[in-house]
mmCIF file of C-alpha atoms in Angstrom:
data_model
loop_
_atom_site.group_PDB
_atom_site.id
_atom_site.type_symbol
_atom_site.label_atom_id
_atom_site.label_comp_id
_atom_site.label_asym_id
_atom_site.label_seq_id
_atom_site.Cartn_x
_atom_site.Cartn_y
_atom_site.Cartn_z
ATOM 1 C CA MET T 74 45.757 -23.541 -16.018
ATOM 2 C CA GLY T 75 43.332 -25.595 -13.948
ATOM 3 C CA ARG T 76 45.303 -24.905 -10.742
ATOM 4 C CA GLY T 77 45.245 -21.188 -11.539
ATOM 5 C CA HIS T 78 41.451 -21.158 -11.708
ATOM 6 C CA MET T 79 40.746 -23.185 -8.576
ATOM 7 C CA PRO T 80 41.354 -20.382 -6.016
ATOM 8 C CA ILE T 81 39.036 -18.070 -7.987
ATOM 9 C CA GLY T 82 36.371 -20.741 -7.905
ATOM 10 C CA ARG T 83 36.733 -21.144 -4.150
ATOM 11 C CA ARG T 84 36.511 -17.404 -3.600
ATOM 12 C CA GLU T 85 33.372 -17.194 -5.696
ATOM 13 C CA LEU T 86 31.817 -20.087 -3.812
ATOM 14 C CA ALA T 87 32.670 -18.428 -0.496
ATOM 15 C CA LYS T 88 31.154 -15.138 -1.649
ATOM 16 C CA GLN T 89 28.012 -16.925 -2.817
ATOM 17 C CA ALA T 90 27.722 -18.740 0.508
ATOM 18 C CA LYS T 91 28.028 -15.459 2.423
ATOM 19 C CA ARG T 92 25.446 -13.805 0.203
ATOM 20 C CA GLU T 93 23.032 -16.674 0.787
ATOM 21 C CA ARG T 94 23.535 -16.441 4.548
ATOM 22 C CA ILE T 95 22.932 -12.712 4.475
ATOM 23 C CA MET T 96 19.814 -13.121 2.342
ATOM 24 C CA THR T 97 18.460 -15.852 4.597
ATOM 25 C CA ALA T 98 19.119 -13.812 7.729
ATOM 26 C CA ALA T 99 17.528 -10.689 6.251
ATOM 27 C CA ARG T 100 14.533 -12.655 4.978
ATOM 28 C CA GLU T 101 13.936 -14.262 8.371
ATOM 29 C CA LEU T 102 14.402 -11.103 10.437
ATOM 30 C CA PHE T 103 12.275 -8.919 8.176
ATOM 31 C CA ALA T 104 9.513 -11.540 8.329
ATOM 32 C CA GLU T 105 9.757 -11.767 12.112
ATOM 33 C CA HIS T 106 10.062 -8.092 13.028
ATOM 34 C CA GLY T 107 9.385 -5.954 9.946
ATOM 35 C CA VAL T 108 11.960 -3.709 8.340
ATOM 36 C CA SER T 109 11.664 -1.008 11.018
ATOM 37 C CA GLY T 110 12.339 -3.516 13.798
ATOM 38 C CA VAL T 111 15.594 -4.864 12.377
ATOM 39 C CA THR T 112 19.118 -3.460 12.265
ATOM 40 C CA THR T 113 21.909 -4.307 9.860
ATOM 41 C CA GLN T 114 23.960 -5.436 12.850
ATOM 42 C CA GLN T 115 21.295 -8.009 13.742
ATOM 43 C CA ILE T 116 21.308 -9.286 10.164
ATOM 44 C CA ALA T 117 25.097 -9.534 10.157
ATOM 45 C CA HIS T 118 25.045 -11.379 13.492
ATOM 46 C CA ARG T 119 22.483 -13.933 12.331
ATOM 47 C CA ALA T 120 24.342 -14.404 9.032
ATOM 48 C CA ASP T 121 27.589 -14.872 10.994
ATOM 49 C CA VAL T 122 29.460 -12.208 9.041
ATOM 50 C CA ALA T 123 31.162 -8.994 10.077
ATOM 51 C CA ILE T 124 29.156 -5.814 9.554
ATOM 52 C CA GLY T 125 31.807 -4.642 7.091
ATOM 53 C CA THR T 126 31.341 -7.825 5.091
ATOM 54 C CA LEU T 127 27.577 -7.289 4.998
ATOM 55 C CA TYR T 128 28.121 -3.803 3.569
ATOM 56 C CA LEU T 129 30.033 -5.325 0.663
ATOM 57 C CA TYR T 130 26.770 -6.943 -0.428
ATOM 58 C CA ALA T 131 24.318 -4.179 0.514
ATOM 59 C CA SER T 132 25.268 -0.779 1.864
ATOM 60 C CA THR T 133 21.949 -0.047 3.624
ATOM 61 C CA LYS T 134 19.064 -1.863 5.282
ATOM 62 C CA ALA T 135 16.824 -0.614 2.469
ATOM 63 C CA GLU T 136 19.010 -2.389 -0.084
ATOM 64 C CA LEU T 137 18.795 -5.591 1.941
ATOM 65 C CA LEU T 138 15.014 -5.321 1.958
ATOM 66 C CA ILE T 139 14.975 -4.758 -1.790
ATOM 67 C CA MET T 140 17.195 -7.805 -2.328
ATOM 68 C CA VAL T 141 14.801 -9.954 -0.329
ATOM 69 C CA GLN T 142 11.613 -8.517 -1.805
ATOM 70 C CA ASN T 143 12.929 -8.723 -5.373
ATOM 71 C CA GLU T 144 13.086 -12.505 -5.030
ATOM 72 C CA LYS T 145 9.520 -12.638 -3.704
ATOM 73 C CA PHE T 146 8.294 -10.192 -6.366
ATOM 74 C CA ALA T 147 9.889 -12.188 -9.187
ATOM 75 C CA ALA T 148 8.350 -15.440 -7.950
ATOM 76 C CA ALA T 149 4.913 -13.806 -7.646
ATOM 77 C CA ILE T 150 5.106 -12.498 -11.211
ATOM 78 C CA ASP T 151 6.052 -15.963 -12.466
ATOM 79 C CA VAL T 152 3.021 -17.482 -10.725
ATOM 80 C CA GLY T 153 0.778 -14.681 -11.958
ATOM 81 C CA LEU T 154 1.837 -15.056 -15.578
ATOM 82 C CA ALA T 155 1.153 -18.794 -15.435
ATOM 83 C CA ASP T 156 -2.275 -18.184 -13.876
ATOM 84 C CA ALA T 157 -3.046 -15.497 -16.446
ATOM 85 C CA ASN T 158 -2.230 -17.828 -19.346
ATOM 86 C CA ALA T 159 -4.623 -20.369 -17.853
ATOM 87 C CA ALA T 160 -7.360 -17.698 -17.785
ATOM 88 C CA VAL T 161 -6.874 -16.520 -21.379
ATOM 89 C CA GLY T 162 -10.150 -16.675 -23.278
ATOM 90 C CA GLN T 163 -12.167 -15.203 -20.417
ATOM 91 C CA GLY T 164 -11.971 -11.634 -21.695
ATOM 92 C CA ALA T 165 -9.407 -9.029 -20.654
ATOM 93 C CA LEU T 166 -10.333 -8.597 -17.009
ATOM 94 C CA GLU T 167 -9.985 -12.128 -15.640
ATOM 95 C CA PRO T 168 -6.466 -12.842 -16.974
ATOM 96 C CA VAL T 169 -5.239 -9.484 -15.651
ATOM 97 C CA VAL T 170 -6.723 -10.191 -12.221
ATOM 98 C CA ALA T 171 -5.156 -13.662 -12.284
ATOM 99 C CA LEU T 172 -1.778 -12.073 -13.015
ATOM 100 C CA ILE T 173 -1.910 -9.474 -10.278
ATOM 101 C CA ARG T 174 -3.420 -11.635 -7.516
ATOM 102 C CA PRO T 175 -0.134 -13.287 -6.399
ATOM 103 C CA VAL T 176 1.625 -9.931 -6.753
ATOM 104 C CA VAL T 177 -0.829 -8.228 -4.397
ATOM 105 C CA GLU T 178 -0.600 -11.155 -1.967
ATOM 106 C CA CYS T 179 3.195 -10.917 -2.105
ATOM 107 C CA LEU T 180 3.203 -7.180 -1.368
ATOM 108 C CA ARG T 181 0.768 -7.666 1.508
ATOM 109 C CA GLU T 182 2.416 -10.754 3.000
ATOM 110 C CA HIS T 183 4.105 -8.390 5.461
ATOM 111 C CA ILE T 184 2.438 -5.051 4.877
ATOM 112 C CA GLU T 185 5.183 -2.844 6.307
ATOM 113 C CA ASN T 186 7.839 -4.566 4.227
ATOM 114 C CA GLY T 187 5.726 -4.395 1.062
ATOM 115 C CA ARG T 188 4.941 -0.709 1.517
ATOM 116 C CA THR T 189 8.577 0.128 2.239
ATOM 117 C CA TYR T 190 9.714 -1.887 -0.775
ATOM 118 C CA LEU T 191 7.430 -0.018 -3.163
ATOM 119 C CA HIS T 192 8.399 3.316 -1.595
ATOM 120 C CA GLU T 193 12.085 2.534 -2.060
ATOM 121 C CA LEU T 194 11.573 1.533 -5.703
ATOM 122 C CA VAL T 195 9.658 4.716 -6.495
ATOM 123 C CA PHE T 196 11.662 7.255 -4.502
ATOM 124 C CA GLY T 197 15.100 5.659 -4.171
ATOM 125 C CA ASP T 198 18.102 6.030 -6.459
ATOM 126 C CA PRO T 199 17.148 4.270 -9.731
ATOM 127 C CA ALA T 200 20.829 3.765 -10.549
ATOM 128 C CA GLU T 201 21.373 1.558 -7.476
ATOM 129 C CA PRO T 202 21.681 -2.043 -8.790
ATOM 130 C CA TYR T 203 19.074 -3.685 -6.541
ATOM 131 C CA ARG T 204 16.568 -0.936 -7.270
ATOM 132 C CA GLN T 205 17.314 -1.341 -10.970
ATOM 133 C CA ALA T 206 16.458 -5.019 -10.639
ATOM 134 C CA GLY T 207 13.249 -4.177 -8.779
ATOM 135 C CA LEU T 208 12.236 -1.601 -11.358
ATOM 136 C CA ALA T 209 12.925 -4.140 -14.096
ATOM 137 C CA LEU T 210 10.535 -6.521 -12.334
ATOM 138 C CA ALA T 211 7.917 -3.777 -12.150
ATOM 139 C CA GLY T 212 8.414 -3.282 -15.872
ATOM 140 C CA ARG T 213 7.979 -7.012 -16.434
ATOM 141 C CA LEU T 214 4.681 -6.919 -14.563
ATOM 142 C CA GLU T 215 3.536 -3.922 -16.603
ATOM 143 C CA ASP T 216 4.543 -5.638 -19.851
ATOM 144 C CA GLY T 217 2.643 -8.751 -18.767
ATOM 145 C CA ILE T 218 -0.509 -6.728 -18.168
ATOM 146 C CA SER T 219 -0.087 -4.906 -21.473
ATOM 147 C CA GLY T 220 0.384 -8.186 -23.325
ATOM 148 C CA LEU T 221 -2.826 -9.578 -21.860
ATOM 149 C CA LEU T 222 -4.758 -6.457 -22.780
ATOM 150 C CA THR T 223 -3.611 -6.556 -26.403
ATOM 151 C CA ARG T 224 -5.343 -9.923 -26.746
ATOM 152 C CA ASP T 225 -8.614 -8.013 -26.414
ATOM 153 C CA GLU T 226 -9.741 -7.005 -29.910
ATOM 154 C CA HIS T 227 -11.102 -3.721 -28.539
ATOM 155 C CA ILE T 228 -7.782 -2.541 -27.070
ATOM 156 C CA GLY T 229 -4.927 -1.398 -29.295
ATOM 157 C CA ALA T 230 -1.257 -1.729 -28.426
ATOM 158 C CA ALA T 231 -0.788 1.947 -27.491
ATOM 159 C CA ASP T 232 -3.866 1.941 -25.265
ATOM 160 C CA ALA T 233 -2.764 -1.329 -23.698
ATOM 161 C CA GLU T 234 0.548 0.209 -22.609
ATOM 162 C CA THR T 235 -1.218 3.215 -21.078
ATOM 163 C CA LEU T 236 -3.808 1.024 -19.362
ATOM 164 C CA ALA T 237 -1.066 -1.202 -17.957
ATOM 165 C CA ARG T 238 0.545 1.839 -16.323
ATOM 166 C CA VAL T 239 -2.827 2.848 -14.892
ATOM 167 C CA ILE T 240 -3.401 -0.649 -13.523
ATOM 168 C CA THR T 241 0.030 -0.798 -11.878
ATOM 169 C CA ALA T 242 -0.739 2.586 -10.278
ATOM 170 C CA ILE T 243 -4.004 1.125 -8.961
ATOM 171 C CA ILE T 244 -2.070 -1.783 -7.467
ATOM 172 C CA HIS T 245 0.453 0.588 -5.888
ATOM 173 C CA ILE T 246 -2.183 2.779 -4.254
ATOM 174 C CA ASN T 247 -4.242 -0.116 -2.941
ATOM 175 C CA THR T 248 -1.235 -1.921 -1.459
ATOM 176 C CA THR T 249 0.352 1.135 0.187
ATOM 177 C CA ALA T 250 -2.464 3.499 1.240
ATOM 178 C CA THR T 251 -2.901 3.644 5.001
ATOM 179 C CA VAL T 252 -6.667 3.352 4.678
ATOM 180 C CA HIS T 253 -6.264 -0.199 3.337
ATOM 181 C CA LEU T 254 -3.787 -1.509 5.927
ATOM 182 C CA HIS T 255 -6.245 -3.508 8.004
ATOM 183 C CA ARG T 256 -8.319 -4.877 5.135
ATOM 184 C CA SER T 257 -8.026 -8.480 3.970
ATOM 185 C CA ASP T 258 -6.253 -9.435 0.757
ATOM 186 C CA GLU T 259 -9.593 -10.485 -0.730
ATOM 187 C CA ASP T 260 -11.194 -7.117 0.030
ATOM 188 C CA VAL T 261 -8.249 -5.245 -1.472
ATOM 189 C CA LEU T 262 -8.237 -7.501 -4.536
ATOM 190 C CA ALA T 263 -11.989 -7.008 -4.963
ATOM 191 C CA ASP T 264 -11.501 -3.233 -4.980
ATOM 192 C CA ILE T 265 -8.639 -3.510 -7.455
ATOM 193 C CA ARG T 266 -10.760 -5.747 -9.679
ATOM 194 C CA ASP T 267 -13.626 -3.211 -9.640
ATOM 195 C CA GLN T 268 -11.253 -0.366 -10.483
ATOM 196 C CA ILE T 269 -9.705 -2.290 -13.380
ATOM 197 C CA HIS T 270 -13.170 -3.201 -14.646
ATOM 198 C CA THR T 271 -14.179 0.478 -14.596
ATOM 199 C CA THR T 272 -10.928 1.419 -16.350
ATOM 200 C CA LEU T 273 -11.476 -1.071 -19.166
ATOM 201 C CA THR T 274 -15.226 -0.512 -19.636
ATOM 202 C CA PRO T 275 -14.982 2.648 -21.809
ATOM 203 C CA HIS T 276 -12.945 0.761 -24.414
ATOM 204 C CA HIS T 277 -15.644 -1.861 -24.783
ATOM 205 C CA ARG T 278 -18.377 0.771 -24.870
ATOM 206 C CA ALA T 279 -16.546 2.643 -27.608
ATOM 207 C CA ALA T 280 -16.208 -0.558 -29.600
#
């Protein structure tokens, strides 16, 4: 039985190694040249795989970008959630800002790649597996924001879910709009913070 399983194990290890090479190549080339300046053939060449092999892992350059950005997005959410927990007790605004800060910085690390990533998640095929994973991450971010808002005694669970969707829309607009392309991360984050503050203020006034 053991001998029967060994070849399967080797094949899986080989597939994993190829996937890692492809991911590393795509990550490096997208960082160096931006998504518009890279071809799938260049990624395959740097990963030392045939173009047909690359297409077994991702059928388009957009899917490769999503694969790469999903990893960055997930890591940013992890950092943000940890920072938000450290800021709990400072009202609703500060923990939410702490959560979204690394996310905004991630999306703006390479602005073209971040904008393209969000565009692909919103307008691409939601049934495509990598987009599904990206949308699940977006949902995780939204749930994190909603969970922080429900800790505020003036915000109910239903309102928190709606406000979380509004806040993620604010993030999307401020990280993709052409008018913001040449602004610093701090300036963009300051605008986002002001917009979230204005969004939350009516709930505290009503209370």
